[in-house]
Coordinates of C-alpha atoms in Angstrom, one line a residue:
Chain D
X1460 CA 61.1 74.2 94.4
X1461 CA 61.4 78.1 93.7
X1462 CA 63.9 79.9 91.7
X1463 CA 66.9 80.7 93.4
X1464 CA 68.7 82.3 90.6
X1465 CA 67.9 82.5 86.6
X1466 CA 69.2 84.1 83.7
X1467 CA 66.8 85.2 80.8
X1468 CA 68.0 85.9 77.0
X1469 CA 71.6 86.9 78.2
X1470 CA 74.0 87.7 75.7
X1471 CA 77.8 88.0 76.2
X1472 CA 80.1 89.6 73.5
X1473 CA 83.8 90.3 74.4
X1474 CA 85.8 93.3 72.7
X1475 CA 83.9 95.1 69.6
X1476 CA 84.3 95.2 65.9
X1477 CA 85.7 92.7 64.1
X1478 CA 87.7 91.4 66.9
X1479 CA 84.0 90.7 68.5
X1480 CA 83.9 87.1 70.0
X1481 CA 80.1 86.4 71.4
X1482 CA 80.2 84.1 74.2
X1483 CA 76.8 83.7 74.8
X1484 CA 74.0 83.8 72.7
X1485 CA 70.6 84.2 74.0
X1486 CA 71.2 82.1 77.2
X1487 CA 67.6 81.3 79.3
X1488 CA 67.8 79.2 82.2
X1489 CA 67.2 78.8 86.0
X1490 CA 68.3 76.8 89.1
X1491 CA 65.9 76.2 92.0
X1492 CA 66.3 76.0 95.5
X1493 CA 68.0 72.4 96.8
X1494 CA 69.0 71.8 93.1
X1495 CA 72.5 70.8 91.7
X1496 CA 72.7 71.7 88.5
X1497 CA 75.9 70.7 86.3
X1498 CA 76.9 73.4 83.7
X1499 CA 78.6 71.1 81.1
X1500 CA 80.2 71.9 77.7
X1501 CA 83.5 72.0 75.8
X1502 CA 86.2 74.5 76.7
X1503 CA 85.2 77.6 75.0
X1504 CA 81.6 77.3 75.2
X1505 CA 80.6 79.9 77.3
X1506 CA 80.4 77.7 80.5
X1507 CA 82.4 80.2 82.9
X1508 CA 81.0 83.3 81.3
X1509 CA 77.6 82.2 82.4
X1510 CA 78.7 81.3 85.8
X1511 CA 80.0 84.8 86.0
X1512 CA 77.4 86.3 84.8
X1513 CA 75.0 84.2 87.3
X1514 CA 77.9 85.5 89.8
X1515 CA 77.2 88.9 89.2
X1516 CA 81.0 89.4 88.7
X1517 CA 80.6 90.0 84.9
X1518 CA 77.8 91.8 83.4
X1519 CA 75.9 90.7 80.3
X1520 CA 75.8 92.5 77.0
X1521 CA 72.0 92.0 77.3
X1522 CA 69.3 90.3 79.1
X1523 CA 68.5 89.5 82.4
X1524 CA 69.7 88.1 85.7
X1525 CA 67.5 87.3 89.0
X1526 CA 69.5 86.6 92.3
X1527 CA 66.8 85.4 95.1
X1528 CA 63.7 87.0 93.2
X1529 CA 65.6 90.6 92.7
X1530 CA 66.3 91.4 89.1
X1531 CA 70.1 92.6 89.3
X1532 CA 70.6 93.2 85.7
X1533 CA 70.2 97.3 86.2
X1534 CA 72.2 97.4 89.1
X1535 CA 75.4 99.4 88.9
X1536 CA 79.3 98.4 89.3
X1537 CA 79.1 99.8 93.2
X1538 CA 76.1 97.7 94.4
X1539 CA 76.8 94.2 92.6
X1540 CA 79.5 93.0 95.6
X1541 CA 77.0 93.6 98.0
X1542 CA 74.7 91.3 95.9
X1543 CA 77.3 88.7 96.0
X1544 CA 78.2 88.8 99.2
X1545 CA 74.4 88.5 100.5
X1546 CA 73.2 85.8 97.9
X1547 CA 76.2 84.1 96.5
X1548 CA 78.8 81.9 97.7
X1549 CA 82.0 80.8 95.2
X1550 CA 84.1 77.8 94.9
X1551 CA 86.8 77.9 92.5
X1552 CA 88.9 75.4 90.7
X1553 CA 92.4 77.0 91.9
X1554 CA 90.7 77.0 95.8
X1555 CA 91.8 80.9 95.8
X1556 CA 92.1 80.5 99.7
X1557 CA 94.4 83.4 101.2
X1558 CA 97.6 81.7 101.7
X1559 CA 98.8 84.1 104.6
X1560 CA 95.6 83.0 106.5
X1561 CA 94.9 80.1 108.4
X1562 CA 91.9 77.5 107.2
X1563 CA 90.0 79.1 110.0
X1564 CA 90.5 82.5 109.4
X1565 CA 89.9 82.0 105.4
X1566 CA 86.5 81.1 107.0
X1567 CA 86.2 83.9 109.4
X1568 CA 87.8 86.4 106.7
X1569 CA 83.9 85.7 104.8
X1570 CA 81.9 86.6 107.8
X1571 CA 84.2 89.4 108.7
X1572 CA 83.2 90.8 105.1
X1573 CA 79.3 90.6 106.3
X1574 CA 80.2 92.6 109.4
X1575 CA 80.0 89.3 112.1
X1576 CA 82.1 90.2 115.3
X1577 CA 85.5 88.6 115.6
X1578 CA 84.2 86.0 118.3
X1579 CA 80.8 84.9 116.7
X1580 CA 83.2 84.3 113.2
X1581 CA 85.8 82.4 115.3
X1582 CA 83.0 80.0 116.4
X1583 CA 80.9 80.0 113.4
X1584 CA 84.2 79.1 111.5
X1585 CA 85.0 76.2 113.4
X1586 CA 81.4 74.8 113.3
X1587 CA 82.0 75.2 109.3
X1588 CA 85.4 73.5 109.2
X1589 CA 83.8 70.6 111.3
X1590 CA 80.8 70.6 108.9
X1591 CA 83.2 69.7 106.3
X1592 CA 85.6 66.9 108.4
X1593 CA 88.1 69.6 109.0
X1594 CA 87.6 70.4 112.6
X1595 CA 91.8 69.7 113.4
X1596 CA 92.8 71.8 110.4
X1597 CA 91.5 75.3 111.5
X1598 CA 95.1 76.4 112.2
X1599 CA 96.4 74.8 109.3
X1600 CA 98.0 77.3 106.6
X1601 CA 96.5 76.1 102.9
X1602 CA 100.3 75.4 102.0
X1603 CA 99.9 72.7 104.7
X1604 CA 96.4 71.1 103.3
X1605 CA 96.0 68.5 100.6
X1606 CA 93.9 69.7 97.8
X1607 CA 90.7 68.1 98.9
X1608 CA 91.3 69.6 102.0
X1609 CA 91.7 73.0 100.5
X1610 CA 88.9 72.5 98.2
X1611 CA 86.4 71.8 101.8
X1612 CA 88.2 75.0 103.0
X1613 CA 87.2 76.8 100.1
X1614 CA 83.2 75.1 100.6
X1615 CA 83.1 76.1 104.1
X1616 CA 84.1 80.1 103.4
X1617 CA 81.5 79.7 100.8
X1618 CA 79.1 78.6 103.5
X1619 CA 80.1 81.0 105.8
X1620 CA 77.9 84.2 104.5
X1621 CA 74.9 81.7 104.2
X1622 CA 74.5 82.0 100.6
X1623 CA 71.0 81.2 98.9
X1624 CA 73.4 80.1 95.4
X1625 CA 76.6 78.2 95.7
X1626 CA 78.6 78.7 92.0
X1627 CA 81.4 76.1 91.8
X1628 CA 83.9 76.5 88.8
X1629 CA 85.6 73.0 87.8
X1630 CA 86.0 72.3 91.9
X1631 CA 87.0 69.1 91.4
X1632 CA 89.3 69.3 88.6
X1633 CA 92.4 69.5 90.8
X1634 CA 91.4 66.7 93.4
X1635 CA 91.8 63.1 93.3
X1636 CA 88.5 61.0 92.7
X1637 CA 88.2 60.2 96.3
X1638 CA 88.3 64.1 97.4
X1639 CA 86.3 65.1 94.3
X1640 CA 83.4 62.6 96.0
X1641 CA 83.7 63.8 99.0
X1642 CA 83.2 67.4 97.7
X1643 CA 80.5 66.5 95.6
X1644 CA 78.5 64.7 99.0
X1645 CA 79.3 67.9 100.5
X1646 CA 77.9 70.0 98.0
X1647 CA 74.9 67.8 97.3
X1648 CA 73.8 67.3 101.2
X1649 CA 74.0 71.0 101.4
X1650 CA 71.5 71.4 98.5
X1651 CA 69.2 68.8 99.9
X1652 CA 69.5 69.5 103.7
X1653 CA 69.9 73.2 103.5
X1654 CA 67.8 73.8 100.3
X1655 CA 70.3 75.9 98.6
X1656 CA 71.1 76.0 94.6
X1657 CA 74.2 74.4 93.8
X1658 CA 75.6 75.2 89.7
X1659 CA 78.6 73.4 88.8
X1660 CA 80.6 74.0 85.9
X1661 CA 82.6 70.9 85.2
X1662 CA 84.3 68.7 82.4
X1663 CA 84.1 65.5 84.8
X1664 CA 81.6 63.2 83.9
X1665 CA 82.3 61.2 87.0
X1666 CA 80.1 63.9 88.5
X1667 CA 76.9 63.1 86.4
X1668 CA 75.7 61.1 89.5
X1669 CA 75.1 64.0 91.8
X1670 CA 73.3 66.3 89.7
X1671 CA 69.6 66.6 89.6
X1672 CA 70.1 68.4 86.3
X1673 CA 72.7 68.6 83.7
X1674 CA 72.7 71.8 81.3
X1675 CA 75.0 71.5 78.2
X1676 CA 76.1 74.8 76.8
X1677 CA 77.9 75.1 73.2
X1678 CA 78.7 77.9 70.9
X1679 CA 76.9 80.3 73.9
X1680 CA 74.1 78.6 73.5
X1681 CA 71.9 75.8 76.0
X1682 CA 71.7 72.8 74.4
X1683 CA 68.9 70.2 74.7
X1684 CA 70.2 68.1 78.0
X1685 CA 69.0 64.7 79.2
X1686 CA 66.9 66.2 81.9
X1687 CA 65.3 68.8 80.2
X1688 CA 65.0 72.6 81.6
X1689 CA 61.2 72.3 81.3
X1690 CA 61.1 69.0 83.2
X1691 CA 62.2 69.9 86.5
X1692 CA 61.1 73.5 86.4
X1693 CA 57.5 74.1 85.5
X1694 CA 54.0 75.0 86.8
X1695 CA 54.2 76.8 89.8
X1696 CA 57.8 76.5 90.3
X1697 CA 59.1 77.7 87.2
X1698 CA 61.1 80.6 87.4
X1699 CA 58.9 84.0 87.3
X1700 CA 60.5 86.4 84.9
X1701 CA 57.9 88.6 84.7
X1702 CA 59.2 90.2 87.9
X1703 CA 62.3 91.1 85.8
X1704 CA 62.3 95.0 84.9
X1705 CA 63.3 94.6 80.9
X1706 CA 64.9 97.7 81.1
X1707 CA 67.5 97.9 78.6
X1708 CA 71.4 98.0 79.5
X1709 CA 74.5 97.7 78.5
Chain N
X1444 CA 91.3 87.0 113.4
X1445 CA 94.7 88.8 112.6
X1446 CA 94.0 91.5 110.2
X1447 CA 94.3 90.2 106.4
X1448 CA 96.7 93.3 106.1
X1449 CA 99.1 92.0 108.8
X1450 CA 99.3 88.3 107.8
X1451 CA 99.8 90.0 104.0
X1452 CA 102.9 91.6 105.3
X1453 CA 104.4 89.5 107.7
X1454 CA 103.5 85.7 106.8
X1455 CA 106.0 85.4 104.4
X1456 CA 109.3 86.9 106.0
X1457 CA 111.6 86.7 102.9
X1458 CA 108.8 89.2 101.2
X1459 CA 108.6 91.0 104.2
X1460 CA 112.3 91.3 104.6
X1461 CA 112.6 92.6 101.0
X1462 CA 109.5 95.3 101.2
X1463 CA 111.3 96.4 104.8
X1464 CA 114.8 96.7 103.0
X1465 CA 113.6 98.8 100.4
X1466 CA 111.4 101.2 103.0
X1467 CA 114.7 101.4 105.2
X1468 CA 117.0 102.3 102.4
X1469 CA 114.8 105.0 101.2
X1470 CA 114.6 106.3 104.8
X1471 CA 118.8 106.2 105.5
X1472 CA 118.9 107.5 102.0
X1473 CA 116.7 110.4 102.6
X1474 CA 118.0 111.0 105.8
X1475 CA 121.7 111.0 104.8
X1476 CA 121.4 113.2 102.2
X1477 CA 119.1 115.8 103.9
X1478 CA 120.8 115.6 106.8
X1479 CA 124.3 116.3 104.9
X1480 CA 122.3 119.3 103.5
X1481 CA 121.1 120.5 106.9
X1482 CA 124.5 119.6 108.5
X1483 CA 126.4 121.8 105.5
X1484 CA 124.2 124.6 106.1
X1485 CA 124.0 124.9 109.6
X1486 CA 127.5 124.5 109.5
X1487 CA 128.0 127.7 106.9
X1488 CA 126.4 129.6 110.0
X1489 CA 127.2 127.8 113.3
X1490 CA 129.1 130.8 114.5
X1491 CA 126.7 133.4 113.9
X1492 CA 123.8 131.0 115.4
X1493 CA 126.0 130.6 118.7
X1494 CA 126.7 134.2 118.9
X1495 CA 124.4 135.2 121.4
X1496 CA 124.2 138.7 119.5
X1497 CA 120.9 140.3 118.4
X1498 CA 122.6 142.3 115.3
X1499 CA 125.4 142.1 113.3
X1500 CA 127.1 145.2 112.0
X1501 CA 129.1 144.5 109.2
X1502 CA 131.1 146.4 106.1
X1503 CA 129.0 147.3 103.1
X1504 CA 128.2 144.6 100.8
X1505 CA 129.5 142.0 103.0
X1506 CA 127.2 138.7 102.2
X1507 CA 128.6 136.1 104.4
X1508 CA 130.3 135.5 107.5
X1509 CA 133.7 134.2 106.3
X1510 CA 134.3 137.4 104.0
X1511 CA 134.5 140.1 106.5
X1512 CA 135.8 143.4 105.4
X1513 CA 137.6 145.5 107.9
X1514 CA 135.3 148.9 109.4
X1515 CA 136.9 151.3 111.7
X1516 CA 136.4 151.0 115.5
X1517 CA 134.6 154.3 115.6
X1518 CA 131.5 152.6 114.5
X1519 CA 131.8 150.6 118.0
X1520 CA 130.9 153.5 119.9
X1521 CA 128.3 154.6 117.7
X1522 CA 126.6 151.3 117.8
X1523 CA 127.1 151.5 121.8
X1524 CA 125.4 155.0 122.0
X1525 CA 122.5 153.9 120.1
X1526 CA 119.2 153.7 122.6
X1527 CA 118.2 149.8 123.0
X1528 CA 121.5 148.7 122.7
X1529 CA 123.4 147.2 126.0
X1530 CA 126.0 145.8 124.8
X1531 CA 128.3 146.0 121.8
X1532 CA 131.6 143.7 120.8
X1533 CA 134.4 144.0 118.3
X1534 CA 134.8 140.7 116.5
X1535 CA 137.4 139.3 114.1
X1536 CA 137.0 137.0 111.5
X1537 CA 140.0 136.4 109.6
X1538 CA 141.8 134.2 107.3
X1539 CA 145.2 133.0 108.5
X1540 CA 148.3 130.5 108.2
X1541 CA 148.8 128.2 111.0
X1542 CA 152.2 126.0 111.0
X1543 CA 152.2 122.9 112.1
X1544 CA 155.2 121.5 114.4
X1545 CA 155.9 119.4 111.1
X1546 CA 156.6 122.8 109.0
X1547 CA 153.7 122.5 107.1
X1548 CA 151.1 125.1 106.9
X1549 CA 147.2 125.1 107.0
X1550 CA 144.8 127.9 106.3
X1551 CA 143.0 128.5 109.2
X1552 CA 139.8 131.0 110.4
X1553 CA 141.0 133.0 113.5
X1554 CA 138.1 134.2 115.4
X1555 CA 138.8 136.8 117.6
X1556 CA 136.2 138.2 120.4
X1557 CA 135.8 139.5 124.3
X1558 CA 136.6 136.6 126.4
X1559 CA 134.9 138.5 129.1
X1560 CA 131.4 138.3 127.5
X1561 CA 131.8 135.4 125.7
X1562 CA 129.7 136.7 122.9
X1563 CA 130.8 135.1 120.0
X1564 CA 133.0 132.7 121.7
X1565 CA 133.6 128.9 121.3
X1566 CA 130.7 126.6 122.9
X1567 CA 130.8 122.8 123.6
X1568 CA 134.2 123.1 125.7
X1569 CA 135.6 120.0 126.4
X1570 CA 138.6 121.0 128.1
X1571 CA 139.6 124.4 129.3
X1572 CA 137.2 127.8 130.3
X1573 CA 136.8 130.6 127.6
X1574 CA 138.5 133.2 130.7
X1575 CA 141.5 131.2 129.7
X1576 CA 141.9 132.7 126.5
X1577 CA 142.3 136.6 128.5
X1578 CA 146.2 135.2 128.8
X1579 CA 148.4 136.4 126.1
X1580 CA 148.9 134.1 122.8
X1581 CA 146.1 131.2 124.0
X1582 CA 144.0 129.7 121.3
X1583 CA 141.1 127.0 121.7
X1584 CA 140.7 124.6 118.6
X1585 CA 138.3 121.7 117.9
X1586 CA 138.9 118.1 118.6
X1587 CA 138.3 117.1 115.5
X1588 CA 140.7 119.2 113.9
X1589 CA 143.5 118.5 116.2
X1590 CA 145.3 116.1 113.6
X1591 CA 145.1 118.1 110.6
X1592 CA 146.8 120.9 112.8
X1593 CA 149.5 118.8 114.2
X1594 CA 148.6 119.0 118.0
X1595 CA 149.2 116.5 120.0
X1596 CA 148.8 118.0 123.6
X1597 CA 147.4 120.5 125.5
X1598 CA 149.8 123.6 125.9
X1599 CA 151.6 122.8 123.1
X1600 CA 153.0 125.9 121.4
X1601 CA 152.5 126.7 117.4
X1602 CA 152.8 129.6 115.3
X1603 CA 149.8 131.5 113.5
X1604 CA 150.7 134.1 110.9
X1605 CA 154.3 134.3 112.4
X1606 CA 152.8 134.7 116.3
X1607 CA 153.3 132.4 119.0
X1608 CA 149.9 130.4 120.2
X1609 CA 149.5 128.0 122.9
X1610 CA 146.9 125.9 122.8
X1611 CA 144.4 126.0 126.2
X1612 CA 141.4 124.3 125.0
X1613 CA 139.5 122.4 123.3
X1614 CA 135.9 122.2 121.8
X1615 CA 133.9 119.3 120.2
X1616 CA 131.6 119.3 117.2
X1617 CA 132.4 123.1 115.7
X1618 CA 133.1 122.6 112.2
X1619 CA 133.7 125.3 109.5
X1620 CA 132.6 124.5 106.1
X1621 CA 135.4 125.1 104.3
X1622 CA 138.6 123.2 105.1
X1623 CA 139.9 125.9 107.3
X1624 CA 139.5 125.4 110.7
X1625 CA 137.9 127.7 113.2
X1626 CA 140.7 129.2 115.9
X1627 CA 139.1 131.0 118.7
X1628 CA 141.0 133.2 120.7
X1629 CA 140.8 136.9 121.9
X1630 CA 140.2 139.8 120.3
X1631 CA 143.7 141.1 121.0
X1632 CA 145.3 138.1 120.0
X1633 CA 143.5 138.0 116.8
X1634 CA 144.8 141.4 115.7
X1635 CA 148.1 139.6 115.7
X1636 CA 146.9 136.4 114.3
X1637 CA 144.4 138.0 111.6
X1638 CA 146.0 139.3 108.9
X1639 CA 145.5 143.1 107.2
X1640 CA 144.1 144.5 110.2
X1641 CA 145.0 147.6 112.4
X1642 CA 144.4 147.7 116.0
X1643 CA 141.4 150.8 115.5
X1644 CA 139.8 148.6 113.1
X1645 CA 137.5 145.3 113.5
X1646 CA 135.7 143.1 111.0
X1647 CA 132.3 142.9 112.5
X1648 CA 130.3 144.7 115.5
X1649 CA 128.2 142.3 117.3
X1650 CA 125.2 144.2 119.2
X1651 CA 122.9 142.7 122.3
X1652 CA 119.5 144.8 122.5
X1653 CA 117.8 145.3 125.4
X1654 CA 115.2 142.7 126.4
X1655 CA 111.9 143.1 124.6
X1656 CA 113.7 145.8 122.2
X1657 CA 112.1 145.8 118.9
X1658 CA 115.2 144.8 116.4
X1659 CA 113.9 146.0 113.1
X1660 CA 113.0 149.4 114.8
X1661 CA 116.7 149.2 116.5
X1662 CA 118.2 148.4 112.8
X1663 CA 116.8 151.1 111.5
X1664 CA 118.4 153.8 114.1
X1665 CA 121.6 151.8 113.6
X1666 CA 121.4 152.4 109.8
X1667 CA 120.5 156.3 110.8
X1668 CA 123.5 156.4 113.0
X1669 CA 126.3 154.4 111.7
X1670 CA 127.1 155.3 107.7
X1671 CA 128.6 152.8 105.0
X1672 CA 127.7 149.2 106.8
X1673 CA 125.1 147.1 106.6
X1674 CA 122.8 146.0 109.4
X1675 CA 121.6 141.9 110.0
X1676 CA 119.8 140.7 112.6
X1677 CA 121.5 137.4 113.6
X1678 CA 118.9 135.3 112.0
X1679 CA 118.7 137.4 108.9
X1680 CA 123.2 137.2 109.0
X1681 CA 122.6 133.4 109.3
X1682 CA 120.5 133.0 106.8
X1683 CA 122.5 135.3 104.3
X1684 CA 125.5 133.2 104.8
X1685 CA 124.1 130.0 104.3
X1686 CA 122.1 131.1 101.1
X1687 CA 125.7 132.2 100.2
X1688 CA 127.3 128.9 100.6
X1689 CA 124.3 126.5 99.6
X1690 CA 123.0 128.3 96.8
X1691 CA 125.8 130.3 94.9
X1692 CA 129.1 128.0 95.6
X1693 CA 129.6 124.7 93.6
X1694 CA 129.9 122.7 96.7
X1695 CA 126.7 123.8 98.5
X1696 CA 124.9 123.3 95.5
X1697 CA 126.4 119.9 94.8
X1698 CA 125.1 118.9 98.4
X1699 CA 121.5 120.1 97.7
X1700 CA 121.3 118.5 94.2
X1701 CA 122.8 115.6 96.1
X1702 CA 119.7 116.2 99.0
X1703 CA 116.9 116.1 96.2
X1704 CA 118.4 113.4 94.4
X1705 CA 118.2 111.3 97.9
X1706 CA 114.7 111.9 98.3
X1707 CA 113.6 111.3 94.8
X1708 CA 115.4 108.2 94.6
X1709 CA 113.9 107.3 98.3
X1710 CA 110.3 108.0 97.3
X1711 CA 110.7 106.0 93.7
X1712 CA 112.2 103.2 96.1
X1713 CA 109.4 103.0 98.5
X1714 CA 106.6 103.5 95.5
X1715 CA 108.2 100.6 93.6
X1716 CA 108.5 98.5 96.9
X1717 CA 104.8 98.9 98.0
X1718 CA 103.6 98.5 94.8
X1719 CA 105.0 95.2 94.4
X1720 CA 103.8 94.2 97.8
X1721 CA 100.4 95.0 96.6
X1722 CA 100.8 93.4 93.6
X1723 CA 101.8 90.6 94.8
X1724 CA 98.6 89.8 96.3
X1725 CA 96.5 90.6 93.5
X1726 CA 94.9 87.7 93.0
X1727 CA 94.1 87.7 96.6
X1728 CA 92.4 91.0 96.3
X1729 CA 90.8 89.6 93.1
X1730 CA 89.2 87.0 95.3
X1731 CA 88.0 89.7 97.6
X1732 CA 86.2 91.3 95.0
X1733 CA 84.5 88.2 93.8
X1734 CA 83.5 87.3 97.5
X1735 CA 81.6 90.5 97.4
X1736 CA 84.3 92.8 99.5
X1737 CA 83.5 96.6 98.9
X1738 CA 86.3 98.5 97.3
X1739 CA 86.7 100.4 100.7
X1740 CA 87.4 97.0 102.5
X1741 CA 90.2 96.3 99.9
X1742 CA 91.5 99.5 100.4
X1743 CA 91.6 99.8 104.2
X1744 CA 93.4 96.5 103.9
X1745 CA 95.9 97.9 101.1
X1746 CA 96.5 101.2 103.3
X1747 CA 97.2 99.2 106.7
X1748 CA 99.5 97.7 104.9
X1749 CA 101.4 100.6 103.4
X1750 CA 100.7 102.1 107.4
X1751 CA 102.4 99.0 109.1
X1752 CA 105.3 99.0 106.4
X1753 CA 105.7 102.7 107.0
X1754 CA 105.9 102.4 111.0
X1755 CA 108.4 99.5 111.2
X1756 CA 110.7 100.9 108.4
X1757 CA 110.6 104.3 109.9
X1758 CA 111.8 102.7 113.0
X1759 CA 114.3 100.4 111.6
X1760 CA 115.5 103.2 109.2
X1761 CA 115.8 105.9 111.7
X1762 CA 117.8 103.3 114.0
X1763 CA 120.2 103.1 111.1
X1764 CA 120.5 106.4 110.2
X1765 CA 120.8 107.3 114.1
X1766 CA 124.4 104.9 113.9
X1767 CA 125.3 106.5 110.4
X1768 CA 125.1 110.0 112.0
X1769 CA 127.1 109.0 115.0
X1770 CA 129.8 107.3 113.0
X1771 CA 129.6 110.4 111.0
X1772 CA 130.2 112.5 113.8
X1773 CA 133.9 111.1 114.3
X1774 CA 134.4 111.2 110.3
X1775 CA 134.4 114.3 108.2
X1776 CA 130.7 114.7 107.4
X1777 CA 128.4 116.6 109.1
X1778 CA 125.1 114.9 109.0
X1779 CA 122.3 116.6 111.3
X1780 CA 118.6 115.2 112.2
X1781 CA 117.1 118.1 113.9
X1782 CA 114.2 116.5 115.7
X1783 CA 111.5 118.5 113.2
X1784 CA 113.2 116.5 110.6
X1785 CA 112.7 113.4 112.6
X1786 CA 109.2 114.2 112.7
X1787 CA 109.0 115.2 109.1
X1788 CA 110.8 112.0 108.3
X1789 CA 108.2 110.1 109.7
X1790 CA 105.2 111.8 108.1
X1791 CA 107.2 111.7 104.7
X1792 CA 107.4 108.1 105.2
X1793 CA 103.7 107.7 105.8
X1794 CA 103.0 110.0 102.7
X1795 CA 105.4 107.6 100.7
X1796 CA 104.0 104.2 101.6
X1797 CA 100.1 105.6 101.2
X1798 CA 101.0 107.2 98.3
X1799 CA 102.4 104.2 96.7
X1800 CA 99.5 102.3 97.8
X1801 CA 97.2 104.3 96.6
X1802 CA 99.2 104.0 93.0
X1803 CA 98.4 100.2 93.4
X1804 CA 94.8 100.6 94.6
X1805 CA 94.2 102.1 91.4
X1806 CA 95.5 98.9 89.7
X1807 CA 93.5 96.8 92.2
X1808 CA 90.4 98.6 91.3
X1809 CA 90.6 98.0 87.7
X1810 CA 90.9 94.1 88.7
X1811 CA 88.3 91.8 86.8
X1812 CA 87.0 89.7 89.4
X1813 CA 86.6 87.0 86.6
X1814 CA 90.2 86.6 86.9
X1815 CA 89.5 84.4 89.7
X1816 CA 87.9 81.7 87.8
X1817 CA 91.1 81.6 85.6
X1818 CA 93.0 78.5 86.9

């Protein structure tokens, strides 16, 4: 397995001076293609901050971020959207579907962002909704879908751009257990069959069975986990940080 | 796929109705207020503008149409003998008293002109012909003032300044800026109806220049030849009259301020409405940013929404404005919407909507895309 996404010595401090809060304190981790990694920890431990930094949504205070072999730490704000668009798919706890677009159009929108022409986007959108079992919901608006269906549309949308990395924030939190399992099965199949890296932030212990690795985080630090980082990423498959340009940044 | 902008705008019908109401209200407000200003402004000078004269010779110091001072008839011949002038006419504009059939009196403005040339005469005739005014004691009034003047039928005989006057025709839409209606009659009749003027006097001299004549040069020639008078081109006299009424009188200033307030309130309403529409979708724009949409993509969505709001708001707003204007024509308000104003309103509506959306774009630009992870 090769590294899909990695962070090294990442710190994040919110605000400054006496009000400064350190959300992350030197986090180093990597997730490989074909792997499902759960990021777990108590509230306020820094999970979502780490996910945001991995997703190039938030910039670290220090440290390095590598996405699909490319150091993105030094990229300007203007260049980060392109990295997100090309390499990363997001799944949100609140689904974040566009309420004014149908399920199909929500998926098409992701393709539109990548410049895929309308006809192709439509057929691709149908394929993706078919893949998550929502063929008949193409023309349904999010308001008419159940929570599980909304999350499956969100997964189809995240997959539309064919990203190498899927980052999901509490993807099952708003779902019943059956819908939650369905979503997790889709994500695990995605990792296995399409060799994608899937990183999930969750509090839900029922998802452990779907994980290849559990990364525990507390007080902004990675804690020793039942499946150690070194055990899964080793030797030639270990993330190669040498390619990261160690240029300091803010 | 229908564009995101289109869907954002039309998906929620109630929200769209609120947005549209804001834009339409602003357009109607601006059109009515500016239309009133234009209406009143053009009303002050409409007789001048329809005079078909090129030059006006007025007593020294006269600034506006309604306040002419008698000048000697001899000046008419001096004007007529000036090279480049092909025609000159005496013209009376005088306040007078109109006695209604019930005995009540109304102030009127008597306009005396030569019915043979029609220069300075009435237009928009609905009943009668200008030549009818060649008969003695005949007058035209505007339909709008029939009730005010107590006129019930054609041929009715009334009294103006103690002299007999017979209604022989009506006009439509010729209003004065003051509350005194215009009464069109022949110059000869007006000598009787208009007070304090002798037979060898006139209030104005209107002149027609030869085709292609240089009016500025003619003005200079007339100034050298005719003494103790001011010479205006028709456009200059029109502007001078408009300036007097609109900028030096309380009524004009009130209309001007109302127009400016209408413009400001309209702009604020549109800005607030479009801003609120964008803010309603702030979370979705945050999601777009998180998905990797460049700012340009989001700007296009927001500006498209603004342009669609502007186009639909303009169409509905102008339709309502047209109805308001039509109704106003039957009432006392003179609201005008010349076509350049209608075109300018489209530009203004687009500018207001796009301007407001640009203000909201600044807010969208500063969205923290990490907001998408917050519940």
